[in-house]
Coordinates of C-alpha atoms in Angstrom, one line a residue:
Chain T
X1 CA 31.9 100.5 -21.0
X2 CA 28.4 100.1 -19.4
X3 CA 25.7 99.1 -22.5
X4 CA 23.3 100.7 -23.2
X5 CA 19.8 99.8 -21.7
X6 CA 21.4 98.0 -19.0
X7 CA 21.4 99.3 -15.8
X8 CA 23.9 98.0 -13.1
X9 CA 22.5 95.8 -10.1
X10 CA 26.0 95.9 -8.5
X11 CA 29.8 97.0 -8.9
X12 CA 32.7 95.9 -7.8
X13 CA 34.7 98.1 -4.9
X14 CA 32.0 100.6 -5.2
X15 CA 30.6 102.2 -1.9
X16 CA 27.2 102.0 -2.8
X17 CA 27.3 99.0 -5.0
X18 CA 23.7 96.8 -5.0
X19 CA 20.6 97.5 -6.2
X20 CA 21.3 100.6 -8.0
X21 CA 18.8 99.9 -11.0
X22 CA 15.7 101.7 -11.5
X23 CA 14.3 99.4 -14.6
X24 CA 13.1 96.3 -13.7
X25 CA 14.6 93.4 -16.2
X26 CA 14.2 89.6 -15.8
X27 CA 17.2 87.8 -15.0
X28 CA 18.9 85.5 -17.9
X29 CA 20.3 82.4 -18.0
X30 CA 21.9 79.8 -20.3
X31 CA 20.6 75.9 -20.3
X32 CA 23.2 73.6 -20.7
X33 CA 21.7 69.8 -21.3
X34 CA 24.7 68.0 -21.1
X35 CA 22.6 64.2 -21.6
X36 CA 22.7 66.1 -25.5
X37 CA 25.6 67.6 -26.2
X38 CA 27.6 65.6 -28.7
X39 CA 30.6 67.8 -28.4
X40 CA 30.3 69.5 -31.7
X41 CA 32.4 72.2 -30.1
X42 CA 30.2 74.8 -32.7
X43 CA 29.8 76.9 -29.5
X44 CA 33.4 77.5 -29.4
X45 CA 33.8 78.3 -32.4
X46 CA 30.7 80.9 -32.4
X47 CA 32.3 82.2 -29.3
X48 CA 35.8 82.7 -31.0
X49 CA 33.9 84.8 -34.1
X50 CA 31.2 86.7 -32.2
X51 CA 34.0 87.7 -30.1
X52 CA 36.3 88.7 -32.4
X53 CA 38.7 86.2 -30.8
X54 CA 41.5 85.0 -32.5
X55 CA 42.2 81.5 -33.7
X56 CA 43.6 80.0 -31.2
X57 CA 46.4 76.5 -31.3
X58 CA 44.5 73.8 -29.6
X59 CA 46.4 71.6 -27.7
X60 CA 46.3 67.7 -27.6
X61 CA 45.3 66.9 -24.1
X62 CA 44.4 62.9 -24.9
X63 CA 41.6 63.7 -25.8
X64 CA 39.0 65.6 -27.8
X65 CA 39.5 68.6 -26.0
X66 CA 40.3 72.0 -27.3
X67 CA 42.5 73.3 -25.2
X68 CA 43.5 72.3 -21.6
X69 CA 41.2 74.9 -19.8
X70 CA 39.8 78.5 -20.4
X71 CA 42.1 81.2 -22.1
X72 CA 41.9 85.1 -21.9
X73 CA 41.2 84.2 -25.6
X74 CA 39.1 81.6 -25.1
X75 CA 36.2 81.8 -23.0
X76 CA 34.5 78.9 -24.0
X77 CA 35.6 75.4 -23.6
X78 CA 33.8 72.0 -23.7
X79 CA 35.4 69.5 -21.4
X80 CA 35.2 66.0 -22.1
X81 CA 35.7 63.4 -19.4
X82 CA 36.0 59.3 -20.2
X83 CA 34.3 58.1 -16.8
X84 CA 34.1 54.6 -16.4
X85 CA 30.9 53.4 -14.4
X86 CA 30.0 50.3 -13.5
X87 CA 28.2 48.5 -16.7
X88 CA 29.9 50.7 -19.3
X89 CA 31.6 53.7 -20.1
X90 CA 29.9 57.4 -20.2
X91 CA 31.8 59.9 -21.9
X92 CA 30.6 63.4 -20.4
X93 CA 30.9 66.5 -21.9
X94 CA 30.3 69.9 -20.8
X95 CA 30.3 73.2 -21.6
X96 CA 32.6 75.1 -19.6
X97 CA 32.1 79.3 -19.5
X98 CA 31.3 81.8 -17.1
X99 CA 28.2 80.4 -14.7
X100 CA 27.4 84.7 -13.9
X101 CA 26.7 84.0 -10.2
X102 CA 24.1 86.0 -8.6
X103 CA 26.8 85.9 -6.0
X104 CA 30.1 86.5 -7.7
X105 CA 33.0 85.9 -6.2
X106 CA 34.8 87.5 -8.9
X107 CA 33.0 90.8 -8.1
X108 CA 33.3 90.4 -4.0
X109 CA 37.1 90.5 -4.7
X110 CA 37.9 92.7 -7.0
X111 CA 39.1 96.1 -5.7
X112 CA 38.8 98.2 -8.4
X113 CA 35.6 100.2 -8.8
X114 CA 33.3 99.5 -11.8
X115 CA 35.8 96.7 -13.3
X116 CA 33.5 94.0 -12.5
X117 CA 29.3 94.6 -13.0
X118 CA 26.5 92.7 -12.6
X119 CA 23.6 93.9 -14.9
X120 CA 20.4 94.1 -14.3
X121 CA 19.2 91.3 -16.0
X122 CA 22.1 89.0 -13.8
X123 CA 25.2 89.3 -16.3
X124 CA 28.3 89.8 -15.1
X125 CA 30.8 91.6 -17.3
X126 CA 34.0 92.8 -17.3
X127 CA 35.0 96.3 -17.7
X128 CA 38.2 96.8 -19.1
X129 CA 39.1 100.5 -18.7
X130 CA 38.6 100.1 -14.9
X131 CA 40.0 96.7 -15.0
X132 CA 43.8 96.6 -13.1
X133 CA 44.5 93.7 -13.9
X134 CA 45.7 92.6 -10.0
X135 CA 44.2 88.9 -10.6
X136 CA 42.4 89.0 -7.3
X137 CA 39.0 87.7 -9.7
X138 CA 40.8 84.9 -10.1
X139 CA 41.3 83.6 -6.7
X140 CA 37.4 85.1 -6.0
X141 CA 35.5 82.7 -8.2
X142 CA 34.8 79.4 -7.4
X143 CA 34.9 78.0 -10.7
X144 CA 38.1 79.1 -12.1
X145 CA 36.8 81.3 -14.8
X146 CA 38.4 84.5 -15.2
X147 CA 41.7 84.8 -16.9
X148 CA 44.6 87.5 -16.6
X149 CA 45.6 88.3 -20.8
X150 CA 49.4 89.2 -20.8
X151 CA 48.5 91.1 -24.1
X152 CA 45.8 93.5 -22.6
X153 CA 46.9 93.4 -19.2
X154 CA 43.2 93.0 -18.3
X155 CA 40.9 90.1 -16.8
X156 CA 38.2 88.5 -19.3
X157 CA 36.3 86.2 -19.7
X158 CA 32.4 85.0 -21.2
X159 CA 30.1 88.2 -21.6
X160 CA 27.5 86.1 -21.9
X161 CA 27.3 87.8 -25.2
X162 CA 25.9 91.2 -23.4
X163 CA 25.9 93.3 -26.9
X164 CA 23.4 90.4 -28.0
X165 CA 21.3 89.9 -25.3
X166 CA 20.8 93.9 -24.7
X167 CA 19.6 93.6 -28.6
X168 CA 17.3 91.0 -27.9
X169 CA 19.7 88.4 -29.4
X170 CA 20.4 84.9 -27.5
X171 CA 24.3 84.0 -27.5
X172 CA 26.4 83.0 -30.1
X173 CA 26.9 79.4 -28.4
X174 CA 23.0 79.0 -28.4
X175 CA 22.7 80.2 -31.8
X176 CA 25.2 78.0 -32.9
X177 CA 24.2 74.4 -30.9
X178 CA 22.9 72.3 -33.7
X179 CA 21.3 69.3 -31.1
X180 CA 19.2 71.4 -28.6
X181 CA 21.1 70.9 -25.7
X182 CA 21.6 74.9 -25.5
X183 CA 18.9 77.0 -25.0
X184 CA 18.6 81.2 -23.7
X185 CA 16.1 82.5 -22.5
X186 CA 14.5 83.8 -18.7
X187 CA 16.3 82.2 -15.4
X188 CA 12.9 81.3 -14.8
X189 CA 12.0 79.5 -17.7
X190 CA 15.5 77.7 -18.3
X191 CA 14.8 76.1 -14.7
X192 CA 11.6 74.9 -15.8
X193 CA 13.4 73.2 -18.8
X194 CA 15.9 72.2 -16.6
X195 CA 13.6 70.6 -14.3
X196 CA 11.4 68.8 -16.9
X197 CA 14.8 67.1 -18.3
X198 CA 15.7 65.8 -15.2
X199 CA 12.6 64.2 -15.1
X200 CA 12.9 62.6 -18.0
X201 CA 16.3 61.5 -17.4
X202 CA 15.3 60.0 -14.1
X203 CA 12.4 58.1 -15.8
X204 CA 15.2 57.1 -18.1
X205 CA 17.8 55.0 -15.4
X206 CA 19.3 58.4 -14.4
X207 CA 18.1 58.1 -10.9
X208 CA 21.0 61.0 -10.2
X209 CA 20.4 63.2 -12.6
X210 CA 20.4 67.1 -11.4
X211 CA 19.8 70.7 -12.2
X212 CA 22.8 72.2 -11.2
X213 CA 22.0 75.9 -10.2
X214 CA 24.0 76.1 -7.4
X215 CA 22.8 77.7 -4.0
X216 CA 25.7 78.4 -2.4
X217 CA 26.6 81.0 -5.1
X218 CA 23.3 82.2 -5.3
X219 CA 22.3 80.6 -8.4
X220 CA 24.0 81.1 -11.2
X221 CA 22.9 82.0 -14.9
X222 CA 23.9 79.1 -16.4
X223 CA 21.8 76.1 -15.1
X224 CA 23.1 72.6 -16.3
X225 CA 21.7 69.4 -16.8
X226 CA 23.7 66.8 -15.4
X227 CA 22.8 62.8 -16.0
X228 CA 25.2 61.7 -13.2
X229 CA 23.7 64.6 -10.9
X230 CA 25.6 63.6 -7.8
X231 CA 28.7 64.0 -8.9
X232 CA 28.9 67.1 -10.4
X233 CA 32.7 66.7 -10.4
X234 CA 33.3 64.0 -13.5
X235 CA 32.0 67.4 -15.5
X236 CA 35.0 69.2 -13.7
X237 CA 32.2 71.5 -11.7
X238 CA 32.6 71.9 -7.8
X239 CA 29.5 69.8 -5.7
X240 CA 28.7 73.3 -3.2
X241 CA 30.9 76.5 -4.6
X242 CA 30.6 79.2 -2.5
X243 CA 33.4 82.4 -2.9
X244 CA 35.9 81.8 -0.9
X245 CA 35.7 82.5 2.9
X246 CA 39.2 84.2 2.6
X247 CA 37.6 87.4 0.5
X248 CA 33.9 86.9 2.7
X249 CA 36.7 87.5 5.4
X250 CA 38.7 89.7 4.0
X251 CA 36.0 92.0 2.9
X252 CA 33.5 91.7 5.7
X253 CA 35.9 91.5 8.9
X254 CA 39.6 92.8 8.4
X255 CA 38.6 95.7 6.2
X256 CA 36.0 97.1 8.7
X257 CA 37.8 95.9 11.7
X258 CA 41.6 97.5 10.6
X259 CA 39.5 100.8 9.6
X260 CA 38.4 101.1 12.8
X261 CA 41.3 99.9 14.5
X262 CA 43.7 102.7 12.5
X263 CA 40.7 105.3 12.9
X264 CA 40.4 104.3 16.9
X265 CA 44.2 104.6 17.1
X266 CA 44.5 108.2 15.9
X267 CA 41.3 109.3 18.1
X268 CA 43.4 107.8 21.1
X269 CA 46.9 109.3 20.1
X270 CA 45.4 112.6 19.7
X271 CA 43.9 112.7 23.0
X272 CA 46.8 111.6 24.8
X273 CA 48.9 114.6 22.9
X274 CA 46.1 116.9 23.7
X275 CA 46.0 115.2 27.4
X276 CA 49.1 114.4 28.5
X277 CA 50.9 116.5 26.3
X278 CA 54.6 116.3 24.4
X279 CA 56.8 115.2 26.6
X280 CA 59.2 117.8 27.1
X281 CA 62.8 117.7 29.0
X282 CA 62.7 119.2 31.8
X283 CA 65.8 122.1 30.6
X284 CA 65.0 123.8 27.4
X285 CA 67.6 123.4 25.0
X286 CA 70.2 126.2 25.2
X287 CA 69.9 127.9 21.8
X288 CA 72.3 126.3 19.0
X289 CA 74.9 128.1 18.0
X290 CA 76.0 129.2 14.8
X291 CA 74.0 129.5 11.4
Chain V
X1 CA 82.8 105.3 26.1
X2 CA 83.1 108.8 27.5
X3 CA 84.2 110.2 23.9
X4 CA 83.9 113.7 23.2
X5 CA 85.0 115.1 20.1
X6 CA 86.4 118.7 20.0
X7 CA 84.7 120.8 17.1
X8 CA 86.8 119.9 14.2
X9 CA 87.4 122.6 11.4
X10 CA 85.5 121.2 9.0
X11 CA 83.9 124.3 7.3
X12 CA 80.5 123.6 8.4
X13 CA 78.2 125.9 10.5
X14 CA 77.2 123.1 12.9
X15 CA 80.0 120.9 14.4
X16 CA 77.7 118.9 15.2
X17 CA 75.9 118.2 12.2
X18 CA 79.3 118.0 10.2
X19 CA 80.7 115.1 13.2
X20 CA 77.0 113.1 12.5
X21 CA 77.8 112.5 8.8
X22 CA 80.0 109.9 10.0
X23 CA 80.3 109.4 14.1
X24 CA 77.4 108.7 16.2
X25 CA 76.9 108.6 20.1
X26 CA 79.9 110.8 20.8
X27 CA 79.1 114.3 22.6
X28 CA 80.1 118.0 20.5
X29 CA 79.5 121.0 22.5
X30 CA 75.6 121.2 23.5
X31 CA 74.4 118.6 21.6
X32 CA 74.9 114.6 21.2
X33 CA 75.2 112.8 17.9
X34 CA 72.7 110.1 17.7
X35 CA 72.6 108.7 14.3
X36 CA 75.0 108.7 11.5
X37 CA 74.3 109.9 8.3
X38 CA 74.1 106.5 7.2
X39 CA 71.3 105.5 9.7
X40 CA 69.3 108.0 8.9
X41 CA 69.6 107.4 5.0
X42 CA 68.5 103.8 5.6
X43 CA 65.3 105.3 8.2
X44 CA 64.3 107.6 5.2
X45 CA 64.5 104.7 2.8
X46 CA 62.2 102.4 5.3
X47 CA 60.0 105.0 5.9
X48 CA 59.8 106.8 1.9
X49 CA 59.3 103.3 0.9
X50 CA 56.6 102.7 3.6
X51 CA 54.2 105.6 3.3
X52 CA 54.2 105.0 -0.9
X53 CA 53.5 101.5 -0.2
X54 CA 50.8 102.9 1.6
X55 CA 49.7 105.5 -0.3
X56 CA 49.6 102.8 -3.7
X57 CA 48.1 100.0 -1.4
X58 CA 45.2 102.1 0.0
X59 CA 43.3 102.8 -2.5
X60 CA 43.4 99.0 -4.1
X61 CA 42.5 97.7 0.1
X62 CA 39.4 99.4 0.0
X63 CA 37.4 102.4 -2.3
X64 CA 36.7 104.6 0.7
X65 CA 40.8 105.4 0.4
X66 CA 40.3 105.6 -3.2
X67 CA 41.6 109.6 -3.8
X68 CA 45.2 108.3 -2.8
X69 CA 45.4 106.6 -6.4
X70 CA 44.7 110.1 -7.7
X71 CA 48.1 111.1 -6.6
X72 CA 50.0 108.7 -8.8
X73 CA 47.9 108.9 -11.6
X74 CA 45.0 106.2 -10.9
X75 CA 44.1 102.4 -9.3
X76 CA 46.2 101.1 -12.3
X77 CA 49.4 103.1 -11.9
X78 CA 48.9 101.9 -7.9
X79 CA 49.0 98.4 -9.1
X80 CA 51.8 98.5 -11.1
X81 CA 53.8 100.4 -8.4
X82 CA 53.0 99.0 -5.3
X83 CA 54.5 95.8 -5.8
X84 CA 58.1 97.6 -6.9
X85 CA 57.7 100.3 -3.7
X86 CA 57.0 97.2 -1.3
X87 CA 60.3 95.4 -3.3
X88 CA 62.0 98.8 -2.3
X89 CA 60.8 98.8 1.7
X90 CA 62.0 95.4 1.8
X91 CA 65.3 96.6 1.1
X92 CA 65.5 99.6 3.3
X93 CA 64.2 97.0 5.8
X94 CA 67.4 94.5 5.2
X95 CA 70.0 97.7 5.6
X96 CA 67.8 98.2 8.7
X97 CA 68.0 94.5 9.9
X98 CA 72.2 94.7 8.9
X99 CA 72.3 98.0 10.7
X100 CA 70.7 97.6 13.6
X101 CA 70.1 93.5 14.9
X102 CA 73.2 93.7 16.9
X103 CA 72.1 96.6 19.1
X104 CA 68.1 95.4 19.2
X105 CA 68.7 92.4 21.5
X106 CA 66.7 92.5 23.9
X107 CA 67.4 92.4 27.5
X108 CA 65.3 90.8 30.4
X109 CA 64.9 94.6 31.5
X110 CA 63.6 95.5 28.0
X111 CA 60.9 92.9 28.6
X112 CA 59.6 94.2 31.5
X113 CA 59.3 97.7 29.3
X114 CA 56.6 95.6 27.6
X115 CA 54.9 94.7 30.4
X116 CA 51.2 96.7 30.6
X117 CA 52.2 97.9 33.6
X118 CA 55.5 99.8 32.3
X119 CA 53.8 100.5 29.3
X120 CA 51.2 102.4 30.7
X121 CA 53.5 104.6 32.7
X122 CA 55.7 105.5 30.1
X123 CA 52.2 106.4 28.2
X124 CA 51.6 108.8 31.4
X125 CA 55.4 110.0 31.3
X126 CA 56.1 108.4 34.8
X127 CA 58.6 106.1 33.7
X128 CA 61.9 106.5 35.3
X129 CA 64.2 103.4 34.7
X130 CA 67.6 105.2 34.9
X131 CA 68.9 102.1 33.1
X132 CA 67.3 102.5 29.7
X133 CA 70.0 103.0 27.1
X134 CA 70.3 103.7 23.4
X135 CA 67.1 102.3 22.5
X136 CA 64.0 101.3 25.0
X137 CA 62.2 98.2 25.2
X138 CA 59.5 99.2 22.8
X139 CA 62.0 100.7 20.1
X140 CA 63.6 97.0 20.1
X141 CA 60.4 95.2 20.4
X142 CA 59.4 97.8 17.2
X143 CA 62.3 96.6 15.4
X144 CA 61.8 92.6 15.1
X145 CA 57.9 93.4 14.9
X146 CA 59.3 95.3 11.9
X147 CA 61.2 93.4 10.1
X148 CA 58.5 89.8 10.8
X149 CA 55.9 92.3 9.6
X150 CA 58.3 92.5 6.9
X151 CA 58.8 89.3 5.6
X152 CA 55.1 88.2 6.1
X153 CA 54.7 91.6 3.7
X154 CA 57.3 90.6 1.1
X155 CA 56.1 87.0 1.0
X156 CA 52.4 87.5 0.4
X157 CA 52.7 90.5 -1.4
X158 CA 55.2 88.5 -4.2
X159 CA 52.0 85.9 -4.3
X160 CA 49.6 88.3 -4.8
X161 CA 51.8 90.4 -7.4
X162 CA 51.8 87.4 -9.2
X163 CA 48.6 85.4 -8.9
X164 CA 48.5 83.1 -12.5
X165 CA 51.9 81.4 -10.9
X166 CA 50.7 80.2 -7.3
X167 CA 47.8 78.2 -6.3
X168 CA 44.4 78.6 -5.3
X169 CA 45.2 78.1 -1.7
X170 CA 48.2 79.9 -1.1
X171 CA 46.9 83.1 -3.0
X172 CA 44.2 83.0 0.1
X173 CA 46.3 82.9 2.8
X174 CA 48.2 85.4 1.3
X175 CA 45.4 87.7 0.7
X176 CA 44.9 87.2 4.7
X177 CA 48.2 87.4 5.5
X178 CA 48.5 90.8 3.6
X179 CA 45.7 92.4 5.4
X180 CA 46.4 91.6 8.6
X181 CA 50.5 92.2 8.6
X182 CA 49.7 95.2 7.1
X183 CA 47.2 96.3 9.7
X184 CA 49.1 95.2 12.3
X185 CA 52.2 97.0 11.5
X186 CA 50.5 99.8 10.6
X187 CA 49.1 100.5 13.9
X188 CA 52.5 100.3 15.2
X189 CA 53.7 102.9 12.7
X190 CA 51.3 105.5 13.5
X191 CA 52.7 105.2 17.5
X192 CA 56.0 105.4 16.1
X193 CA 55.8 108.6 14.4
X194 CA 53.5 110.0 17.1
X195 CA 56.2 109.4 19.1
X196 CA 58.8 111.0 16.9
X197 CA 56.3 114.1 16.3
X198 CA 54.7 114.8 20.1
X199 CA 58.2 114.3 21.5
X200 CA 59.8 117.5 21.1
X201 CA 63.8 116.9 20.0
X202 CA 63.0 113.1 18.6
X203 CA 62.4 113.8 15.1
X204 CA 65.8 116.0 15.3
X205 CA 67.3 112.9 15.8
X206 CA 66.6 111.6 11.9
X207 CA 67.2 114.8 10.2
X208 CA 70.5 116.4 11.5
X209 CA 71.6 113.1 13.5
X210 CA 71.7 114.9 16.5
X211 CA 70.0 115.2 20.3
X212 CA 70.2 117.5 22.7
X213 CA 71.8 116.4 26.3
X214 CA 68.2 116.8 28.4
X215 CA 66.4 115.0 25.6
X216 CA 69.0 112.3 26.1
X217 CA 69.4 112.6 29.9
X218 CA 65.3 112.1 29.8
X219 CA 64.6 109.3 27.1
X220 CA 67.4 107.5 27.4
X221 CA 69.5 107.8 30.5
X222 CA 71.9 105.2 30.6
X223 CA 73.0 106.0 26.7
X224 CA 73.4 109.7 28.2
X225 CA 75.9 108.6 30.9
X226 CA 77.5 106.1 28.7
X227 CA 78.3 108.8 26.2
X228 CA 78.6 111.8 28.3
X229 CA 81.0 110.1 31.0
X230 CA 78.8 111.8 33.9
X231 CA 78.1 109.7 37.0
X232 CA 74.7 108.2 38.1
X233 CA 73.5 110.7 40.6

C-alpha cells in the first residue's frame, strides 16, 4: 500500500519505473556510530513493538547475539564480532537492517510490478499485495537483507519505519538508542555527522576509521561509522557491494536481447511463409473417404 | 517393412484413424499412419505443458508480457504454477526421451542436414535427399536440443523455485541459466510449430496420427519407401 504523501521515485518491473515523482523530498538516512554502540539491543526491541512483530526465541549463537541473522520477523539485528587485533581485543558491534540503496538490488530483480518501491525521500519498501513471493530480492541485494516469511508467503524486511518518517517521526531504533550512536535525519546531514566522527576517531588512534556509504550501490540510507574502516568485513558488511552482475545481466542484456531475438524470429518466419510459401506436395491429397 | 494393413472392421469411420490408435508407419488405403496414439498423447503433453510454462513464465520474465498472468488469475497464481507446469513438461519430456532416443540417433547424413548449406536449401524447399527417413536431421538435432534444454530447465528452475535452500552463487547461475535455455529453446519452438503449421499435412500427423502418401513421399522419402514397399525410381 503506497503512503500517503510519498510519491514513488522508482518500482520494481514497472515499464516506466524512475523518476516518477512530482514533489521534491530530501532523501533520508540512518547514522549508525558503531565506536558507541554498547549493544543495548533497545533498537531491536523498538523494532519488534513498532512493528507489531512478535516475540521472537533468540538463539544462543556464542555470543551475545539475538539471533543468528535477520528474520522475516526480525528485521533488525545487532551483530557482535570478538576480533582480536594486535595489542588487545575490540569487540564490534553493529547494527544490521536494511541499508535502502539508492541502487537496490532487491528492486532491479524483482519481477513483479510495484512489490518493491523506492520513495521519494530514498526508502525502499515492500509492498505486500504485489509481492509474489518468488525470492529473486533475495539473491538481488548485496547485503543479504530481505527475507521470504513461510507465514505470509511474502518478502519483508526494515521499512525504515515509513509510517513514522512520512509523519515526521524518526525510527523506532533511533528513538529508542539510549547512547547517541543512532541518529535520523537528512542523507545530507547524517554524512556530515558521519564525517566529523571519523575525524575524531582518527585523531583518536583510529587511523582506519570510515564512513561507510557505499558507492557501488549508490549510497545507501544508512551510513555507518566504522573504527576499523578498512575492513568493513569484521562488522559482517561487504568492502564494495554492488547488485549482482547476474540480474545487471539478466535485466539489461538477455531480456532485451531474447525479446528481440523471439520478435526477429517471427518477422523472419512470416516472410518466409509469405515468400516462399507452405510447402505443398506436389499431388493433392485424393479426398478421404468416409465420415 | 513393406506392411500394409487391410481396413479392419473396427466400427470406426476412418480405418485409418482407428489402425493409428495403436500401429504406426504401416500404410491403410490412401493414407499412412505416422504416430500412434500414444506418441501423440506424449507430444500434446510436451507441448500443453510447454506453452503454460510459457504463458506462467512470461509475465514474471519481464512486465511488458504482463497480460499473460491475467489469464490464470495474476503474477502470484503464475508463480505458484509455473514451477508445477515446468515439473509437468519435464515429464512429458522423459516419455518423450523413452519414446523416442532409439530412433533420434543421428546419422553422419543427418549431420550434413545441419550444415548451413543444407539448411538453407531445405529453408528454400530445394532439398532433395531421397535418403531422408522417418525423421530429418533437424527433427533429431530438435530432439536432444530438447531434452538438454530440458534438464538445464528443470535444474535451474528447481533452484529458483526454491531460493532460501541454495546458495548465493548457484541461484545466479541459475537465474542465467534459466533465461538463456529458455530463450534458446524457445526460438527453436517457434520454427517447430511453423513448420508444423506452414506445411500443409504435418500438423495432421499429431492429431489423427496419420499422413498422406505425397506428404510422405516429399518430407520424408526414404520412410515412404520403407513403408510403402515401392522402389527408388
Amino acid at each position: 500500500m503506497p503512503i500517503q504523501g510519498l510519491e514513488v521515485l522508482q518500482s520494481s518491473a514497472s515499464l516506466r519505473g524512475q523518476n516518477t515523482g512530482l514533489r521534491v523530498l530530501a532523501k533520508v538516512s540512518k547514522y549508525i556510530d558503531t565506536s558507541t554502540c554498547i549493544g543495548c539491543k533497545a533498537c531491536e526491541v523498538a523494532c519488534q513493538e513498532w512493528n507489531d512483530l512478535p516475540v521472537v526465541p533468540t538463539q544462543q549463537v556464542g555470543t551475545y547475539q539475538t539471533l543468528p541473522t535477520l528474520q522475516a520477523d526480525f528485521w533488525n539485528l545487532i551483530r557482535f564480532n570478538e576480533q582480536e587485533f594486535e595489542g588487545g581485543l575490540a569487540w564490534l558491534m553493529r547494527k544490521d537492517q536494511c541499508m535502502h540503496c539508492a541502487d537496490p538490488g532487491c528492486l532491479a530483480a524483482c519481477p513483479a510490478p510495484g512489490a518493491i518501491v523506492q520513495y521519494a525521500n530514498g526508502i525502499v519498501d515492500v509492498n505486500a499485495e504485489n509481492c509474489i513471493g518468488c525470492g529473486l530480492c533475495e539473491t538481488g541485494c548485496p547485503f543479504d537483507v530481505p527475507r521470504f516469511s513461510a507465514k505470509t508467503g511474502k518478502m519483508s524486511k526494515c521499512t525504515l519505519c515509513v509510517d513514522r518518517v512520512d509523519s515526521g517521526l524518526e525510527p523506532a531504533c533511533i528513538k529508542a538508542c539510549p547512547t547517541g550512536c543512532l541518529h535520523f535525519g537528512t542523507k545530507e546531514d547524517m554524512v556530515e555527522l558521519g564525517h566529523a566522527r571519523v575525524k575524531q576517531l582518527q585523531a583518536n588512534g583510529f587511523a582506519n576509521a570510515m564512513l561507510y556509504d557505499p558507492p557501488g550501490v549508490g549510497g545507501t540510507g544508512v551510513v555507518t561509522v566504522l573504527a576499523h574502516g578498512d575492513k568493513p568485513e569484521l562488522y559482517g558488511l561487504p568492502k564494495d557491494p554492488r547488485v549482482p552482475l547476474s540480474v545487471t545481466f539478466s535485466k539489461r542484456i538477455l531480456k532485451p536481447l531474447g525479446i528481440f531475438a523471439i520478435g526477429a524470429t517471427l518477422v523472419g518466419l512470416f516472410t518466409h511463409y509469405v515468400r516462399t510459401g507452405p510447402k505443398k506436395p506436389h499431388d493433392d491429397n485424393p479426398p478421404r473417404t468416409g465420415g | 517393412m513393406a506392411h500394409v494393413v487391410s481396413p479392419p472392421n473396427v466400427g470406426h469411420a476412418d480405418a485409418a484413424i482407428a489402425v493409428a490408435r495403436s500401429l504406426e508407419d504401416v500404410e491403410v488405403g490412401d493414407r499412412i499412419v505416422r504416430h500412434t496414439l500414444a506418441t501423440r498423447l506424449m507430444h500434446w503433453l510436451v507441448g500443453t505443458s510447454f506453452i503454460l510454462s510459457f504463458l506462467t513464465g512470461m509475465p514474471i520474465w519481464t512486465p511488458i508480457f504482463g497480460w499473460m498472468a491475467a489469464l490464470f488469475g495474476g503474477l502470484q497464481v503464475c508463480r505458484w504454477l509455473h514451477p508445477f507446469l515446468g515439473v509437468l513438461f519435464s515429464v512429458g519430456l522423459l516419455w518423450m526421451a523413452a519414446s523416442w532416443w532409439s530412433q533420434m540417433v543421428m546419422s553422419g547424413r543427418d549431420m550434413e542436414w545441419l550444415s548451413p548449406a543444407y539448411f538453407a536449401k531445405y529453408l528454400r524447399f530445394e532439398s532433395t535427399d531421397p535418403e531422408t527417413g522417418k525423421y530429418n536431421g533437424g527433427q533429431k538435432a530438435l530432439f536432444w536440443i530438447a531434452l538438454l534444454g530440458g534438464v538445464a530447465l528443470f535444474l535451474s528452475g528447481l533452484v529458483l523455485w526454491f531460493p532460501g535452500v541454495f546458495p548465493q552463487a548457484l541461484r545466479e547461475v541459475s537465474w542465467i541459466l534459466h533465461d538463456v535455455a529458455f530463450i534458446a529453446f524457445f526460438l527453436l519452438i517457434i520454427g517447430h510449430v511453423y513448420l508444423a503449421i506452414a506445411d500443409p499435412g504435418t500438423f495432421e500427423s499429431m492429431v489423427d496420427g496419420t499422413v498422406s502418401k505425397p506428404w510422405a513421399r516429399l518430407h520424408h522419402p526414404r520412410w515412404y519407401r520403407d513403408v510403402t514397399g515401392e522402389q527408388r525410381k
